[in-house]
Amino acid sequence: MRGQRPGSDGEHLVQQRLGTTQRADRFYGDQVLDHLNVRMREFVARQEMFFLATADRHGECDSTFRAGPPGFIQVLDERTLAYPEYRGNGVMASIGNISENPQLGILMIDFTRDRIGLHVNGRARVVLDEEMRAAHFDLPVDPIPGRRAQLWVTVEIEEAYIHCAKHIPHLQKVPAQARGARAWGTDDVKRKGGDFFGAAAEAAERPPFQREEHKNPHLRGGLHEDTYARHAADPERRVASSPAAGPMRPSFAEQLNEEFLDRVEQVLARAQPRRPAEEEPGFRGWFSRE
């Protein structure tokens, strides 16, 4: 179970170690919502793409890209989003991950108009197209066959917050007559990009890909599932003692975490602190009602 503060136990630990807890709390208090406010809903309704992050039950991650016409991401209500799954390569990596682990992360970035982003994290559910339309009669029917949903993913929103503008490039759209039509849903290899990276050309020279089984003791639920719980209760605890068992050595995960944080601190110590305009007192955020 998470504590009362937004975010993970891990980020809270790093904040305490690096002295950013106060800044993080200000961000949590000002920017992190458990729903979409009016301006967020307006933003979502005009987006044409987003980036999607999922993980399977072992914590193995996948990130991907989704696109469609403006409005393809449906705002069902202030706490629920839905997006269509179009015909793809048949791998179904994201849907497969969701079937094992419903937590997902969505990042929408407007590169052309507002140059701002919106994070949405939550719990997903896969819904058949006919089931979705039976529940929501006003869903549009796309005239392009390649943009007709086979499945929908509904997202119960747990966190919604800004991705600030300072590192987002400002892009311009290419005029429609200059960019050519997109091949929605096609199986034509050339129109999908062909063998752009040369992987297929090398296939005969390599053994079939097989992913190794990874043991992740640093993940919750792994070999040391109590590691983060102990840190959350007492971030400075590295060695615990028991009258019966004697001193307890730091776990492998704790040692890795210690080494990682030491490296982070060395890098940050060399960096010159800069205070972006967004962090000035009085700044309430891009999606503020004020």
PDB file of C-alpha atoms in Angstrom:
ATOM      1  CA  MET A   1       0.000   0.000   0.000  1.00  0.00           C
ATOM      2  CA  ARG A   2       1.224   3.469  -0.839  1.00  0.00           C
ATOM      3  CA  GLY A   3       1.336   6.146   1.777  1.00  0.00           C
ATOM      4  CA  GLN A   4      -0.684   9.348   1.718  1.00  0.00           C
ATOM      5  CA  ARG A   5       1.796  11.162  -0.522  1.00  0.00           C
ATOM      6  CA  PRO A   6       1.602  10.626  -4.302  1.00  0.00           C
ATOM      7  CA  GLY A   7       4.429   8.706  -5.941  1.00  0.00           C
ATOM      8  CA  SER A   8       6.351   5.563  -5.132  1.00  0.00           C
ATOM      9  CA  ASP A   9       8.282   4.570  -2.025  1.00  0.00           C
ATOM     10  CA  GLY A  10      11.414   4.668  -4.170  1.00  0.00           C
ATOM     11  CA  GLU A  11      10.978   8.277  -5.263  1.00  0.00           C
ATOM     12  CA  HIS A  12      10.224   9.318  -1.678  1.00  0.00           C
ATOM     13  CA  LEU A  13      13.461   7.659  -0.548  1.00  0.00           C
ATOM     14  CA  VAL A  14      15.506   9.446  -3.227  1.00  0.00           C
ATOM     15  CA  GLN A  15      13.848  12.759  -2.361  1.00  0.00           C
ATOM     16  CA  GLN A  16      14.845  12.371   1.280  1.00  0.00           C
ATOM     17  CA  ARG A  17      18.385  11.381   0.354  1.00  0.00           C
ATOM     18  CA  LEU A  18      18.878  14.272  -2.066  1.00  0.00           C
ATOM     19  CA  GLY A  19      16.993  16.899  -0.074  1.00  0.00           C
ATOM     20  CA  THR A  20      14.207  17.507  -2.603  1.00  0.00           C
ATOM     21  CA  THR A  21      11.249  16.480  -0.428  1.00  0.00           C
ATOM     22  CA  GLN A  22      10.002  20.049   0.019  1.00  0.00           C
ATOM     23  CA  ARG A  23      10.119  20.736  -3.723  1.00  0.00           C
ATOM     24  CA  ALA A  24       8.404  17.419  -4.419  1.00  0.00           C
ATOM     25  CA  ASP A  25       5.672  18.146  -1.884  1.00  0.00           C
ATOM     26  CA  ARG A  26       5.034  21.495  -3.529  1.00  0.00           C
ATOM     27  CA  PHE A  27       4.687  19.762  -6.893  1.00  0.00           C
ATOM     28  CA  TYR A  28       2.446  17.048  -5.440  1.00  0.00           C
ATOM     29  CA  GLY A  29       0.265  19.647  -3.726  1.00  0.00           C
ATOM     30  CA  ASP A  30      -0.029  22.010  -6.690  1.00  0.00           C
ATOM     31  CA  GLN A  31      -0.022  19.679  -9.680  1.00  0.00           C
ATOM     32  CA  VAL A  32      -0.951  16.052  -8.933  1.00  0.00           C
ATOM     33  CA  LEU A  33      -4.671  15.273  -9.214  1.00  0.00           C
ATOM     34  CA  ASP A  34      -6.641  12.045  -8.983  1.00  0.00           C
ATOM     35  CA  HIS A  35      -8.885  13.151 -11.856  1.00  0.00           C
ATOM     36  CA  LEU A  36      -8.855  15.283 -14.993  1.00  0.00           C
ATOM     37  CA  ASN A  37      -9.851  18.888 -14.399  1.00  0.00           C
ATOM     38  CA  VAL A  38     -11.569  20.954 -17.081  1.00  0.00           C
ATOM     39  CA  ARG A  39      -8.374  22.141 -18.779  1.00  0.00           C
ATOM     40  CA  MET A  40      -6.917  18.628 -18.776  1.00  0.00           C
ATOM     41  CA  ARG A  41     -10.070  17.238 -20.380  1.00  0.00           C
ATOM     42  CA  GLU A  42      -9.908  19.919 -23.077  1.00  0.00           C
ATOM     43  CA  PHE A  43      -6.243  19.075 -23.658  1.00  0.00           C
ATOM     44  CA  VAL A  44      -6.899  15.321 -23.985  1.00  0.00           C
ATOM     45  CA  ALA A  45      -9.783  15.840 -26.400  1.00  0.00           C
ATOM     46  CA  ARG A  46      -7.557  17.447 -29.051  1.00  0.00           C
ATOM     47  CA  GLN A  47      -4.535  15.128 -28.833  1.00  0.00           C
ATOM     48  CA  GLU A  48      -3.472  13.005 -31.812  1.00  0.00           C
ATOM     49  CA  MET A  49      -0.885  10.808 -30.099  1.00  0.00           C
ATOM     50  CA  PHE A  50       0.485   9.551 -26.819  1.00  0.00           C
ATOM     51  CA  PHE A  51       3.211   7.349 -25.387  1.00  0.00           C
ATOM     52  CA  LEU A  52       2.166   4.274 -23.422  1.00  0.00           C
ATOM     53  CA  ALA A  53       4.131   2.418 -20.732  1.00  0.00           C
ATOM     54  CA  THR A  54       3.156  -1.003 -19.391  1.00  0.00           C
ATOM     55  CA  ALA A  55       4.874  -3.836 -17.518  1.00  0.00           C
ATOM     56  CA  ASP A  56       4.169  -7.526 -17.091  1.00  0.00           C
ATOM     57  CA  ARG A  57       3.779  -9.319 -13.771  1.00  0.00           C
ATOM     58  CA  HIS A  58       7.570  -9.631 -13.427  1.00  0.00           C
ATOM     59  CA  GLY A  59       8.137  -5.895 -13.877  1.00  0.00           C
ATOM     60  CA  GLU A  60       9.525  -6.255 -17.417  1.00  0.00           C
ATOM     61  CA  CYS A  61       8.637  -2.986 -19.149  1.00  0.00           C
ATOM     62  CA  ASP A  62       7.435  -1.979 -22.593  1.00  0.00           C
ATOM     63  CA  SER A  63       6.885   1.459 -24.063  1.00  0.00           C
ATOM     64  CA  THR A  64       5.025   2.197 -27.257  1.00  0.00           C
ATOM     65  CA  PHE A  65       3.304   4.866 -29.291  1.00  0.00           C
ATOM     66  CA  ARG A  66      -0.374   5.371 -30.096  1.00  0.00           C
ATOM     67  CA  ALA A  67      -1.902   7.803 -32.598  1.00  0.00           C
ATOM     68  CA  GLY A  68      -5.225   8.686 -34.162  1.00  0.00           C
ATOM     69  CA  PRO A  69      -7.355  11.635 -35.214  1.00  0.00           C
ATOM     70  CA  PRO A  70      -8.060  14.372 -32.648  1.00  0.00           C
ATOM     71  CA  GLY A  71     -10.458  12.939 -30.106  1.00  0.00           C
ATOM     72  CA  PHE A  72      -9.395   9.315 -30.531  1.00  0.00           C
ATOM     73  CA  ILE A  73      -8.659   9.341 -26.792  1.00  0.00           C
ATOM     74  CA  GLN A  74     -12.102   9.390 -25.226  1.00  0.00           C
ATOM     75  CA  VAL A  75     -12.749  11.227 -21.952  1.00  0.00           C
ATOM     76  CA  LEU A  76     -15.597   9.162 -20.513  1.00  0.00           C
ATOM     77  CA  ASP A  77     -15.711  11.203 -17.316  1.00  0.00           C
ATOM     78  CA  GLU A  78     -13.284  13.087 -15.105  1.00  0.00           C
ATOM     79  CA  ARG A  79     -11.848   9.848 -13.733  1.00  0.00           C
ATOM     80  CA  THR A  80     -11.933   7.612 -16.803  1.00  0.00           C
ATOM     81  CA  LEU A  81     -10.172   7.613 -20.179  1.00  0.00           C
ATOM     82  CA  ALA A  82     -10.505   5.152 -23.035  1.00  0.00           C
ATOM     83  CA  TYR A  83      -8.423   4.633 -26.157  1.00  0.00           C
ATOM     84  CA  PRO A  84      -8.892   2.281 -29.141  1.00  0.00           C
ATOM     85  CA  GLU A  85      -6.504  -0.510 -30.104  1.00  0.00           C
ATOM     86  CA  TYR A  86      -6.101  -0.504 -33.891  1.00  0.00           C
ATOM     87  CA  ARG A  87      -4.784  -3.336 -36.026  1.00  0.00           C
ATOM     88  CA  GLY A  88      -1.031  -3.714 -35.464  1.00  0.00           C
ATOM     89  CA  ASN A  89       1.727  -6.284 -35.853  1.00  0.00           C
ATOM     90  CA  GLY A  90      -0.121  -8.970 -33.928  1.00  0.00           C
ATOM     91  CA  VAL A  91       2.312  -9.062 -31.009  1.00  0.00           C
ATOM     92  CA  MET A  92      -0.167  -7.433 -28.604  1.00  0.00           C
ATOM     93  CA  ALA A  93       2.590  -6.547 -26.133  1.00  0.00           C
ATOM     94  CA  SER A  94       0.682  -3.806 -24.321  1.00  0.00           C
ATOM     95  CA  ILE A  95      -2.567  -5.745 -24.078  1.00  0.00           C
ATOM     96  CA  GLY A  96      -0.629  -8.780 -22.896  1.00  0.00           C
ATOM     97  CA  ASN A  97       1.060  -6.754 -20.175  1.00  0.00           C
ATOM     98  CA  ILE A  98      -2.251  -5.255 -19.073  1.00  0.00           C
ATOM     99  CA  SER A  99      -3.722  -8.750 -18.779  1.00  0.00           C
ATOM    100  CA  GLU A 100      -0.996  -9.533 -16.209  1.00  0.00           C
ATOM    101  CA  ASN A 101      -0.537  -6.114 -14.611  1.00  0.00           C
ATOM    102  CA  PRO A 102      -3.272  -3.478 -14.986  1.00  0.00           C
ATOM    103  CA  GLN A 103      -1.090  -0.505 -14.022  1.00  0.00           C
ATOM    104  CA  LEU A 104      -0.080   1.719 -16.925  1.00  0.00           C
ATOM    105  CA  GLY A 105       1.308   5.154 -17.655  1.00  0.00           C
ATOM    106  CA  ILE A 106       0.270   7.497 -20.469  1.00  0.00           C
ATOM    107  CA  LEU A 107       2.200  10.575 -21.576  1.00  0.00           C
ATOM    108  CA  MET A 108       0.519  13.007 -23.969  1.00  0.00           C
ATOM    109  CA  ILE A 109       2.707  15.777 -25.392  1.00  0.00           C
ATOM    110  CA  ASP A 110       1.545  18.662 -27.524  1.00  0.00           C
ATOM    111  CA  PHE A 111       4.638  19.528 -29.564  1.00  0.00           C
ATOM    112  CA  THR A 112       2.965  22.009 -31.928  1.00  0.00           C
ATOM    113  CA  ARG A 113       0.513  24.240 -30.069  1.00  0.00           C
ATOM    114  CA  ASP A 114       0.857  24.407 -26.294  1.00  0.00           C
ATOM    115  CA  ARG A 115       4.264  22.697 -26.001  1.00  0.00           C
ATOM    116  CA  ILE A 116       3.217  21.005 -22.780  1.00  0.00           C
ATOM    117  CA  GLY A 117       2.586  17.455 -21.615  1.00  0.00           C
ATOM    118  CA  LEU A 118       0.165  15.548 -19.430  1.00  0.00           C
ATOM    119  CA  HIS A 119       0.882  12.355 -17.488  1.00  0.00           C
ATOM    120  CA  VAL A 120      -1.958   9.974 -16.663  1.00  0.00           C
ATOM    121  CA  ASN A 121      -1.292   6.924 -14.490  1.00  0.00           C
ATOM    122  CA  GLY A 122      -3.938   4.415 -13.553  1.00  0.00           C
ATOM    123  CA  ARG A 123      -5.495   0.974 -13.778  1.00  0.00           C
ATOM    124  CA  ALA A 124      -6.510  -0.408 -17.146  1.00  0.00           C
ATOM    125  CA  ARG A 125      -9.160  -2.804 -18.363  1.00  0.00           C
ATOM    126  CA  VAL A 126      -9.472  -4.317 -21.846  1.00  0.00           C
ATOM    127  CA  VAL A 127     -12.942  -4.089 -23.395  1.00  0.00           C
ATOM    128  CA  LEU A 128     -14.297  -5.536 -26.644  1.00  0.00           C
ATOM    129  CA  ASP A 129     -15.485  -2.961 -29.196  1.00  0.00           C
ATOM    130  CA  GLU A 130     -19.091  -4.184 -29.097  1.00  0.00           C
ATOM    131  CA  GLU A 131     -19.111  -4.080 -25.293  1.00  0.00           C
ATOM    132  CA  MET A 132     -17.701  -0.571 -25.321  1.00  0.00           C
ATOM    133  CA  ARG A 133     -20.290   0.690 -27.797  1.00  0.00           C
ATOM    134  CA  ALA A 134     -23.117  -0.907 -25.866  1.00  0.00           C
ATOM    135  CA  ALA A 135     -22.078   1.092 -22.820  1.00  0.00           C
ATOM    136  CA  HIS A 136     -21.259   4.330 -24.703  1.00  0.00           C
ATOM    137  CA  PHE A 137     -23.654   4.939 -27.590  1.00  0.00           C
ATOM    138  CA  ASP A 138     -21.999   8.191 -28.698  1.00  0.00           C
ATOM    139  CA  LEU A 139     -18.605   6.704 -29.609  1.00  0.00           C
ATOM    140  CA  PRO A 140     -17.676   7.759 -33.159  1.00  0.00           C
ATOM    141  CA  VAL A 141     -17.362   5.205 -35.968  1.00  0.00           C
ATOM    142  CA  ASP A 142     -14.200   5.982 -37.900  1.00  0.00           C
ATOM    143  CA  PRO A 143     -14.647   5.883 -41.706  1.00  0.00           C
ATOM    144  CA  ILE A 144     -11.112   4.531 -42.236  1.00  0.00           C
ATOM    145  CA  PRO A 145     -11.048   0.710 -41.823  1.00  0.00           C
ATOM    146  CA  GLY A 146      -7.532   0.732 -40.355  1.00  0.00           C
ATOM    147  CA  ARG A 147      -8.745   3.016 -37.553  1.00  0.00           C
ATOM    148  CA  ARG A 148     -11.636   0.860 -36.424  1.00  0.00           C
ATOM    149  CA  ALA A 149     -11.016  -0.467 -32.953  1.00  0.00           C
ATOM    150  CA  GLN A 150     -10.745  -4.179 -32.303  1.00  0.00           C
ATOM    151  CA  LEU A 151     -10.435  -3.545 -28.586  1.00  0.00           C
ATOM    152  CA  TRP A 152     -10.601  -0.605 -26.216  1.00  0.00           C
ATOM    153  CA  VAL A 153      -8.579   0.076 -23.110  1.00  0.00           C
ATOM    154  CA  THR A 154     -10.327   1.975 -20.338  1.00  0.00           C
ATOM    155  CA  VAL A 155      -8.160   3.676 -17.730  1.00  0.00           C
ATOM    156  CA  GLU A 156      -9.287   4.404 -14.188  1.00  0.00           C
ATOM    157  CA  ILE A 157      -7.251   7.504 -13.381  1.00  0.00           C
ATOM    158  CA  GLU A 158      -5.148   7.461 -10.228  1.00  0.00           C
ATOM    159  CA  GLU A 159      -2.748  10.326 -11.006  1.00  0.00           C
ATOM    160  CA  ALA A 160      -2.825  13.173 -13.521  1.00  0.00           C
ATOM    161  CA  TYR A 161      -0.093  15.813 -13.645  1.00  0.00           C
ATOM    162  CA  ILE A 162       1.832  18.128 -15.914  1.00  0.00           C
ATOM    163  CA  HIS A 163       4.987  17.419 -17.921  1.00  0.00           C
ATOM    164  CA  CYS A 164       6.601  20.844 -17.974  1.00  0.00           C
ATOM    165  CA  ALA A 165       7.548  22.679 -21.137  1.00  0.00           C
ATOM    166  CA  LYS A 166      11.228  23.369 -20.542  1.00  0.00           C
ATOM    167  CA  HIS A 167      12.606  20.359 -22.476  1.00  0.00           C
ATOM    168  CA  ILE A 168       9.832  19.867 -25.062  1.00  0.00           C
ATOM    169  CA  PRO A 169      10.863  20.831 -28.614  1.00  0.00           C
ATOM    170  CA  HIS A 170       8.523  23.053 -30.588  1.00  0.00           C
ATOM    171  CA  LEU A 171       7.596  21.249 -33.804  1.00  0.00           C
ATOM    172  CA  GLN A 172       5.569  22.295 -36.827  1.00  0.00           C
ATOM    173  CA  LYS A 173       3.138  20.146 -38.787  1.00  0.00           C
ATOM    174  CA  VAL A 174       3.942  19.359 -42.396  1.00  0.00           C
ATOM    175  CA  PRO A 175       1.122  20.463 -44.732  1.00  0.00           C
ATOM    176  CA  ALA A 176      -1.188  17.594 -45.654  1.00  0.00           C
ATOM    177  CA  GLN A 177      -0.330  17.786 -49.367  1.00  0.00           C
ATOM    178  CA  ALA A 178       3.377  17.379 -48.565  1.00  0.00           C
ATOM    179  CA  ARG A 179       3.317  14.511 -46.097  1.00  0.00           C
ATOM    180  CA  GLY A 180       1.303  11.850 -47.900  1.00  0.00           C
ATOM    181  CA  ALA A 181      -1.363   9.558 -46.495  1.00  0.00           C
ATOM    182  CA  ARG A 182      -0.681   7.315 -43.520  1.00  0.00           C
ATOM    183  CA  ALA A 183      -1.276   3.617 -44.068  1.00  0.00           C
ATOM    184  CA  TRP A 184      -3.603   2.916 -41.144  1.00  0.00           C
ATOM    185  CA  GLY A 185      -3.851  -0.809 -40.376  1.00  0.00           C
ATOM    186  CA  THR A 186      -1.860  -1.934 -43.410  1.00  0.00           C
ATOM    187  CA  ASP A 187       0.036  -5.231 -43.610  1.00  0.00           C
ATOM    188  CA  ASP A 188       2.160  -3.967 -46.503  1.00  0.00           C
ATOM    189  CA  VAL A 189       5.722  -4.347 -45.233  1.00  0.00           C
ATOM    190  CA  LYS A 190       7.076  -1.480 -47.333  1.00  0.00           C
ATOM    191  CA  ARG A 191       4.361   0.949 -46.225  1.00  0.00           C
ATOM    192  CA  LYS A 192       4.979  -0.018 -42.603  1.00  0.00           C
ATOM    193  CA  GLY A 193       8.633   0.969 -42.940  1.00  0.00           C
ATOM    194  CA  GLY A 194      10.181  -2.135 -44.429  1.00  0.00           C
ATOM    195  CA  ASP A 195      13.315  -3.531 -42.822  1.00  0.00           C
ATOM    196  CA  PHE A 196      14.497  -0.046 -41.818  1.00  0.00           C
ATOM    197  CA  PHE A 197      16.947  -1.264 -39.162  1.00  0.00           C
ATOM    198  CA  GLY A 198      18.139  -4.308 -41.092  1.00  0.00           C
ATOM    199  CA  ALA A 199      16.992  -6.817 -38.487  1.00  0.00           C
ATOM    200  CA  ALA A 200      15.202  -9.085 -40.967  1.00  0.00           C
ATOM    201  CA  ALA A 201      18.212  -9.095 -43.300  1.00  0.00           C
ATOM    202  CA  GLU A 202      20.351 -10.463 -40.468  1.00  0.00           C
ATOM    203  CA  ALA A 203      17.799 -13.050 -39.309  1.00  0.00           C
ATOM    204  CA  ALA A 204      19.423 -16.012 -41.079  1.00  0.00           C
ATOM    205  CA  GLU A 205      22.761 -15.268 -39.394  1.00  0.00           C
ATOM    206  CA  ARG A 206      21.585 -15.362 -35.803  1.00  0.00           C
ATOM    207  CA  PRO A 207      19.757 -17.808 -33.546  1.00  0.00           C
ATOM    208  CA  PRO A 208      16.107 -17.103 -32.756  1.00  0.00           C
ATOM    209  CA  PHE A 209      15.651 -14.482 -30.047  1.00  0.00           C
ATOM    210  CA  GLN A 210      14.896 -15.884 -26.618  1.00  0.00           C
ATOM    211  CA  ARG A 211      14.590 -13.627 -23.613  1.00  0.00           C
ATOM    212  CA  GLU A 212      16.489 -14.727 -20.546  1.00  0.00           C
ATOM    213  CA  GLU A 213      14.637 -15.224 -17.308  1.00  0.00           C
ATOM    214  CA  HIS A 214      15.517 -12.257 -15.144  1.00  0.00           C
ATOM    215  CA  LYS A 215      15.445 -12.387 -11.387  1.00  0.00           C
ATOM    216  CA  ASN A 216      14.659  -8.970  -9.970  1.00  0.00           C
ATOM    217  CA  PRO A 217      15.339  -8.957  -6.232  1.00  0.00           C
ATOM    218  CA  HIS A 218      14.983  -5.164  -6.194  1.00  0.00           C
ATOM    219  CA  LEU A 219      11.328  -5.343  -7.203  1.00  0.00           C
ATOM    220  CA  ARG A 220       8.570  -5.472  -4.658  1.00  0.00           C
ATOM    221  CA  GLY A 221       7.424  -9.076  -4.532  1.00  0.00           C
ATOM    222  CA  GLY A 222      10.953 -10.310  -5.307  1.00  0.00           C
ATOM    223  CA  LEU A 223      13.531 -11.930  -3.039  1.00  0.00           C
ATOM    224  CA  HIS A 224      13.617  -8.930  -0.702  1.00  0.00           C
ATOM    225  CA  GLU A 225      10.065  -7.635  -0.839  1.00  0.00           C
ATOM    226  CA  ASP A 226      10.413  -6.007   2.578  1.00  0.00           C
ATOM    227  CA  THR A 227      13.254  -3.722   1.459  1.00  0.00           C
ATOM    228  CA  TYR A 228      11.095  -0.767   0.425  1.00  0.00           C
ATOM    229  CA  ALA A 229       8.782  -1.162   3.396  1.00  0.00           C
ATOM    230  CA  ARG A 230      11.737  -0.867   5.786  1.00  0.00           C
ATOM    231  CA  HIS A 231      13.110   2.126   3.891  1.00  0.00           C
ATOM    232  CA  ALA A 232       9.717   3.832   3.856  1.00  0.00           C
ATOM    233  CA  ALA A 233       9.423   3.410   7.621  1.00  0.00           C
ATOM    234  CA  ASP A 234      13.001   4.516   8.316  1.00  0.00           C
ATOM    235  CA  PRO A 235      15.012   5.803   5.305  1.00  0.00           C
ATOM    236  CA  GLU A 236      18.245   5.915   7.308  1.00  0.00           C
ATOM    237  CA  ARG A 237      18.016   2.282   8.323  1.00  0.00           C
ATOM    238  CA  ARG A 238      20.759   0.212   6.747  1.00  0.00           C
ATOM    239  CA  VAL A 239      21.468  -2.396   9.406  1.00  0.00           C
ATOM    240  CA  ALA A 240      18.809  -3.710  11.768  1.00  0.00           C
ATOM    241  CA  SER A 241      19.467  -5.775  14.858  1.00  0.00           C
ATOM    242  CA  SER A 242      17.412  -8.368  16.625  1.00  0.00           C
ATOM    243  CA  PRO A 243      18.161  -9.635  20.150  1.00  0.00           C
ATOM    244  CA  ALA A 244      17.490 -13.163  18.974  1.00  0.00           C
ATOM    245  CA  ALA A 245      19.054 -13.158  15.522  1.00  0.00           C
ATOM    246  CA  GLY A 246      21.833 -10.623  16.010  1.00  0.00           C
ATOM    247  CA  PRO A 247      22.829  -7.993  13.416  1.00  0.00           C
ATOM    248  CA  MET A 248      21.144  -8.233   9.974  1.00  0.00           C
ATOM    249  CA  ARG A 249      23.301  -7.443   6.945  1.00  0.00           C
ATOM    250  CA  PRO A 250      21.994  -5.070   4.260  1.00  0.00           C
ATOM    251  CA  SER A 251      20.198  -6.915   1.472  1.00  0.00           C
ATOM    252  CA  PHE A 252      21.597  -7.079  -2.050  1.00  0.00           C
ATOM    253  CA  ALA A 253      18.877  -4.651  -3.168  1.00  0.00           C
ATOM    254  CA  GLU A 254      19.812  -2.177  -0.436  1.00  0.00           C
ATOM    255  CA  GLN A 255      23.469  -2.319  -1.444  1.00  0.00           C
ATOM    256  CA  LEU A 256      22.557  -1.601  -5.073  1.00  0.00           C
ATOM    257  CA  ASN A 257      20.330   1.258  -3.969  1.00  0.00           C
ATOM    258  CA  GLU A 258      23.117   2.710  -1.823  1.00  0.00           C
ATOM    259  CA  GLU A 259      25.587   2.602  -4.720  1.00  0.00           C
ATOM    260  CA  PHE A 260      23.080   4.168  -7.105  1.00  0.00           C
ATOM    261  CA  LEU A 261      22.269   7.040  -4.756  1.00  0.00           C
ATOM    262  CA  ASP A 262      25.955   7.674  -4.121  1.00  0.00           C
ATOM    263  CA  ARG A 263      26.512   8.048  -7.886  1.00  0.00           C
ATOM    264  CA  VAL A 264      23.495  10.356  -8.189  1.00  0.00           C
ATOM    265  CA  GLU A 265      24.801  12.542  -5.380  1.00  0.00           C
ATOM    266  CA  GLN A 266      28.247  12.781  -7.014  1.00  0.00           C
ATOM    267  CA  VAL A 267      26.694  13.956 -10.267  1.00  0.00           C
ATOM    268  CA  LEU A 268      24.387  16.447  -8.557  1.00  0.00           C
ATOM    269  CA  ALA A 269      27.258  17.828  -6.481  1.00  0.00           C
ATOM    270  CA  ARG A 270      29.007  18.853  -9.710  1.00  0.00           C
ATOM    271  CA  ALA A 271      25.900  20.433 -11.213  1.00  0.00           C
ATOM    272  CA  GLN A 272      25.240  24.138 -10.873  1.00  0.00           C
ATOM    273  CA  PRO A 273      21.802  24.647  -9.307  1.00  0.00           C
ATOM    274  CA  ARG A 274      19.402  26.489 -11.543  1.00  0.00           C
ATOM    275  CA  ARG A 275      15.877  27.579 -10.696  1.00  0.00           C
ATOM    276  CA  PRO A 276      13.561  27.510 -13.725  1.00  0.00           C
ATOM    277  CA  ALA A 277      10.780  30.045 -13.996  1.00  0.00           C
ATOM    278  CA  GLU A 278       8.220  27.328 -13.371  1.00  0.00           C
ATOM    279  CA  GLU A 279       9.550  26.927  -9.836  1.00  0.00           C
ATOM    280  CA  GLU A 280       9.278  30.595  -8.862  1.00  0.00           C
ATOM    281  CA  PRO A 281       6.915  31.325  -5.946  1.00  0.00           C
ATOM    282  CA  GLY A 282       3.398  31.956  -7.144  1.00  0.00           C
ATOM    283  CA  PHE A 283       3.598  29.708 -10.211  1.00  0.00           C
ATOM    284  CA  ARG A 284       0.481  27.499 -10.050  1.00  0.00           C
ATOM    285  CA  GLY A 285       1.010  25.361 -13.124  1.00  0.00           C
ATOM    286  CA  TRP A 286      -0.244  25.179 -16.670  1.00  0.00           C
ATOM    287  CA  PHE A 287      -3.446  23.373 -15.748  1.00  0.00           C
ATOM    288  CA  SER A 288      -4.375  25.535 -12.786  1.00  0.00           C
ATOM    289  CA  ARG A 289      -7.861  26.986 -12.653  1.00  0.00           C
ATOM    290  CA  GLU A 290      -6.468  30.280 -11.434  1.00  0.00           C
TER     291      GLU A 290
END
